[in-house]
Amino acid sequence: MSRRAKIATATSVLGLATIGLSGCGSANIKVARSAPTYAGAELFVQRCSGCHTLGAAGANGSAEKLNNRQRINGPNFNSRPETMSQVLYAIENGGFTGATMPQNIVVGPEAQAVAQFLSKYAGSERSTASSQG
């Protein structure tokens, strides 16, 4: 491959990587930057959004249909409420089954921040019909 072709290829790869990375980050977080849970939202986007869905974080990592589900698809937190203690347990133990989620994906104050954020917003889009029945 000529030097010119190598430079063109490298430039194309770099451009695509830049476009791909521009989709990551905090642009879709629906929590005010001044909110006490914002740091947890950012951490959720960075560490959890690949496998979990939560509208407040702009995360869409869960499978929408069971037949499309992959092993790494975690629960959809739009419809599944969680408490701080449940979230901290899952973080420390790799979820509730320990099968896929890495243990201690966040620790210490970061784990507390994610748990605070998730316990506040998880289940926020759950239908009222299911809670009445």
PDB file of C-alpha atoms in Angstrom:
ATOM      1  CA  MET A   1       0.000   0.000   0.000  1.00  0.00           C
ATOM      2  CA  SER A   2       1.369   3.405  -0.923  1.00  0.00           C
ATOM      3  CA  ARG A   3       2.043   6.067   1.672  1.00  0.00           C
ATOM      4  CA  ARG A   4      -0.764   8.172   0.251  1.00  0.00           C
ATOM      5  CA  ALA A   5      -3.243   5.284   0.579  1.00  0.00           C
ATOM      6  CA  LYS A   6      -2.114   4.631   4.172  1.00  0.00           C
ATOM      7  CA  ILE A   7      -2.649   8.287   5.092  1.00  0.00           C
ATOM      8  CA  ALA A   8      -6.087   8.285   3.464  1.00  0.00           C
ATOM      9  CA  THR A   9      -7.054   5.109   5.315  1.00  0.00           C
ATOM     10  CA  ALA A  10      -5.790   6.443   8.641  1.00  0.00           C
ATOM     11  CA  THR A  11      -7.655   9.709   8.107  1.00  0.00           C
ATOM     12  CA  SER A  12     -10.879   7.849   7.303  1.00  0.00           C
ATOM     13  CA  VAL A  13     -10.559   5.632  10.375  1.00  0.00           C
ATOM     14  CA  LEU A  14      -9.826   8.643  12.576  1.00  0.00           C
ATOM     15  CA  GLY A  15     -12.821  10.498  11.159  1.00  0.00           C
ATOM     16  CA  LEU A  16     -15.162   7.575  11.767  1.00  0.00           C
ATOM     17  CA  ALA A  17     -13.833   7.166  15.311  1.00  0.00           C
ATOM     18  CA  THR A  18     -14.454  10.843  15.990  1.00  0.00           C
ATOM     19  CA  ILE A  19     -18.027  10.552  14.713  1.00  0.00           C
ATOM     20  CA  GLY A  20     -18.591   7.434  16.801  1.00  0.00           C
ATOM     21  CA  LEU A  21     -17.229   9.013  19.953  1.00  0.00           C
ATOM     22  CA  SER A  22     -19.222  12.190  19.474  1.00  0.00           C
ATOM     23  CA  GLY A  23     -22.342  10.110  20.131  1.00  0.00           C
ATOM     24  CA  CYS A  24     -21.012   9.191  23.560  1.00  0.00           C
ATOM     25  CA  GLY A  25     -20.976  11.425  26.571  1.00  0.00           C
ATOM     26  CA  SER A  26     -23.535  13.478  28.373  1.00  0.00           C
ATOM     27  CA  ALA A  27     -25.430  15.115  25.484  1.00  0.00           C
ATOM     28  CA  ASN A  28     -28.566  12.994  26.022  1.00  0.00           C
ATOM     29  CA  ILE A  29     -28.730  13.172  29.818  1.00  0.00           C
ATOM     30  CA  LYS A  30     -32.099  14.591  30.841  1.00  0.00           C
ATOM     31  CA  VAL A  31     -30.983  15.630  34.335  1.00  0.00           C
ATOM     32  CA  ALA A  32     -29.951  19.217  35.012  1.00  0.00           C
ATOM     33  CA  ARG A  33     -26.208  19.687  35.401  1.00  0.00           C
ATOM     34  CA  SER A  34     -26.915  21.402  38.717  1.00  0.00           C
ATOM     35  CA  ALA A  35     -28.886  18.400  40.066  1.00  0.00           C
ATOM     36  CA  PRO A  36     -27.254  16.326  42.822  1.00  0.00           C
ATOM     37  CA  THR A  37     -27.745  13.197  40.691  1.00  0.00           C
ATOM     38  CA  TYR A  38     -25.987  14.544  37.576  1.00  0.00           C
ATOM     39  CA  ALA A  39     -22.600  12.975  38.410  1.00  0.00           C
ATOM     40  CA  GLY A  40     -24.338   9.605  38.789  1.00  0.00           C
ATOM     41  CA  ALA A  41     -26.050  10.105  35.439  1.00  0.00           C
ATOM     42  CA  GLU A  42     -22.695  10.741  33.741  1.00  0.00           C
ATOM     43  CA  LEU A  43     -21.211   7.636  35.345  1.00  0.00           C
ATOM     44  CA  PHE A  44     -24.255   5.598  34.304  1.00  0.00           C
ATOM     45  CA  VAL A  45     -23.767   6.742  30.706  1.00  0.00           C
ATOM     46  CA  GLN A  46     -20.056   5.871  30.813  1.00  0.00           C
ATOM     47  CA  ARG A  47     -20.245   2.527  32.600  1.00  0.00           C
ATOM     48  CA  CYS A  48     -23.778   1.151  32.275  1.00  0.00           C
ATOM     49  CA  SER A  49     -25.481   2.453  29.124  1.00  0.00           C
ATOM     50  CA  GLY A  50     -24.005  -0.217  26.868  1.00  0.00           C
ATOM     51  CA  CYS A  51     -26.190  -2.836  28.535  1.00  0.00           C
ATOM     52  CA  HIS A  52     -29.007  -0.919  30.248  1.00  0.00           C
ATOM     53  CA  THR A  53     -31.746   1.450  29.101  1.00  0.00           C
ATOM     54  CA  LEU A  54     -32.768   4.525  31.076  1.00  0.00           C
ATOM     55  CA  GLY A  55     -34.380   7.569  29.490  1.00  0.00           C
ATOM     56  CA  ALA A  56     -33.056   9.992  32.112  1.00  0.00           C
ATOM     57  CA  ALA A  57     -29.548   9.061  30.971  1.00  0.00           C
ATOM     58  CA  GLY A  58     -30.347   8.820  27.261  1.00  0.00           C
ATOM     59  CA  ALA A  59     -29.226   5.176  27.440  1.00  0.00           C
ATOM     60  CA  ASN A  60     -30.629   2.438  25.180  1.00  0.00           C
ATOM     61  CA  GLY A  61     -28.634  -0.695  25.964  1.00  0.00           C
ATOM     62  CA  SER A  62     -31.463  -3.128  26.736  1.00  0.00           C
ATOM     63  CA  ALA A  63     -33.133  -5.333  24.169  1.00  0.00           C
ATOM     64  CA  GLU A  64     -36.580  -4.144  23.135  1.00  0.00           C
ATOM     65  CA  LYS A  65     -37.826  -7.600  22.156  1.00  0.00           C
ATOM     66  CA  LEU A  66     -36.948 -10.932  23.711  1.00  0.00           C
ATOM     67  CA  ASN A  67     -36.101 -12.480  20.339  1.00  0.00           C
ATOM     68  CA  ASN A  68     -33.520  -9.693  19.777  1.00  0.00           C
ATOM     69  CA  ARG A  69     -31.993 -10.057  23.234  1.00  0.00           C
ATOM     70  CA  GLN A  70     -28.278 -10.714  23.563  1.00  0.00           C
ATOM     71  CA  ARG A  71     -26.473 -12.060  26.595  1.00  0.00           C
ATOM     72  CA  ILE A  72     -25.167  -8.595  27.502  1.00  0.00           C
ATOM     73  CA  ASN A  73     -28.567  -6.848  27.451  1.00  0.00           C
ATOM     74  CA  GLY A  74     -29.389  -5.814  30.983  1.00  0.00           C
ATOM     75  CA  PRO A  75     -32.704  -4.746  32.492  1.00  0.00           C
ATOM     76  CA  ASN A  76     -34.581  -1.771  31.108  1.00  0.00           C
ATOM     77  CA  PHE A  77     -34.645   0.670  34.009  1.00  0.00           C
ATOM     78  CA  ASN A  78     -37.381   2.803  32.457  1.00  0.00           C
ATOM     79  CA  SER A  79     -39.861   0.194  33.641  1.00  0.00           C
ATOM     80  CA  ARG A  80     -37.953  -1.436  36.490  1.00  0.00           C
ATOM     81  CA  PRO A  81     -37.673   0.524  39.734  1.00  0.00           C
ATOM     82  CA  GLU A  82     -34.633  -0.021  41.952  1.00  0.00           C
ATOM     83  CA  THR A  83     -33.694   1.006  45.477  1.00  0.00           C
ATOM     84  CA  MET A  84     -30.260   2.300  46.512  1.00  0.00           C
ATOM     85  CA  SER A  85     -29.518  -0.963  48.322  1.00  0.00           C
ATOM     86  CA  GLN A  86     -30.513  -3.049  45.289  1.00  0.00           C
ATOM     87  CA  VAL A  87     -28.301  -0.984  43.000  1.00  0.00           C
ATOM     88  CA  LEU A  88     -25.324  -1.158  45.362  1.00  0.00           C
ATOM     89  CA  TYR A  89     -25.782  -4.924  45.719  1.00  0.00           C
ATOM     90  CA  ALA A  90     -25.874  -5.347  41.920  1.00  0.00           C
ATOM     91  CA  ILE A  91     -22.784  -3.162  41.456  1.00  0.00           C
ATOM     92  CA  GLU A  92     -20.788  -5.045  44.092  1.00  0.00           C
ATOM     93  CA  ASN A  93     -21.902  -8.520  43.017  1.00  0.00           C
ATOM     94  CA  GLY A  94     -22.136  -8.247  39.248  1.00  0.00           C
ATOM     95  CA  GLY A  95     -25.904  -7.939  39.041  1.00  0.00           C
ATOM     96  CA  PHE A  96     -28.204 -10.378  40.770  1.00  0.00           C
ATOM     97  CA  THR A  97     -26.990 -13.496  38.958  1.00  0.00           C
ATOM     98  CA  GLY A  98     -23.313 -12.623  38.593  1.00  0.00           C
ATOM     99  CA  ALA A  99     -23.445 -14.026  35.073  1.00  0.00           C
ATOM    100  CA  THR A 100     -22.682 -11.048  32.839  1.00  0.00           C
ATOM    101  CA  MET A 101     -22.275  -7.748  34.653  1.00  0.00           C
ATOM    102  CA  PRO A 102     -18.756  -7.133  35.944  1.00  0.00           C
ATOM    103  CA  GLN A 103     -18.439  -6.812  39.703  1.00  0.00           C
ATOM    104  CA  ASN A 104     -17.528  -3.383  41.047  1.00  0.00           C
ATOM    105  CA  ILE A 105     -17.939  -1.618  37.714  1.00  0.00           C
ATOM    106  CA  VAL A 106     -17.901   1.506  39.901  1.00  0.00           C
ATOM    107  CA  VAL A 107     -16.754   1.659  43.514  1.00  0.00           C
ATOM    108  CA  GLY A 108     -16.815   3.983  46.511  1.00  0.00           C
ATOM    109  CA  PRO A 109     -18.327   7.424  45.938  1.00  0.00           C
ATOM    110  CA  GLU A 110     -18.901   6.625  42.257  1.00  0.00           C
ATOM    111  CA  ALA A 111     -21.011   3.584  43.177  1.00  0.00           C
ATOM    112  CA  GLN A 112     -22.982   5.736  45.615  1.00  0.00           C
ATOM    113  CA  ALA A 113     -23.558   8.372  42.894  1.00  0.00           C
ATOM    114  CA  VAL A 114     -24.811   5.784  40.377  1.00  0.00           C
ATOM    115  CA  ALA A 115     -27.052   4.196  43.019  1.00  0.00           C
ATOM    116  CA  GLN A 116     -28.511   7.567  43.984  1.00  0.00           C
ATOM    117  CA  PHE A 117     -29.193   8.455  40.345  1.00  0.00           C
ATOM    118  CA  LEU A 118     -30.603   5.073  39.383  1.00  0.00           C
ATOM    119  CA  SER A 119     -32.817   4.716  42.445  1.00  0.00           C
ATOM    120  CA  LYS A 120     -34.326   8.134  41.727  1.00  0.00           C
ATOM    121  CA  TYR A 121     -35.064   7.631  38.021  1.00  0.00           C
ATOM    122  CA  ALA A 122     -35.486   3.851  37.562  1.00  0.00           C
ATOM    123  CA  GLY A 123     -39.095   2.890  36.967  1.00  0.00           C
ATOM    124  CA  SER A 124     -40.070   6.430  36.024  1.00  0.00           C
ATOM    125  CA  GLU A 125     -41.701   5.332  32.770  1.00  0.00           C
ATOM    126  CA  ARG A 126     -43.468   2.311  34.218  1.00  0.00           C
ATOM    127  CA  SER A 127     -47.094   2.207  33.118  1.00  0.00           C
ATOM    128  CA  THR A 128     -49.667   3.161  35.718  1.00  0.00           C
ATOM    129  CA  ALA A 129     -51.840   0.255  34.577  1.00  0.00           C
ATOM    130  CA  SER A 130     -49.307  -2.294  35.811  1.00  0.00           C
ATOM    131  CA  SER A 131     -49.008  -0.561  39.180  1.00  0.00           C
ATOM    132  CA  GLN A 132     -52.802  -0.520  39.636  1.00  0.00           C
ATOM    133  CA  GLY A 133     -53.265  -4.213  38.931  1.00  0.00           C
TER     134      GLY A 133
END
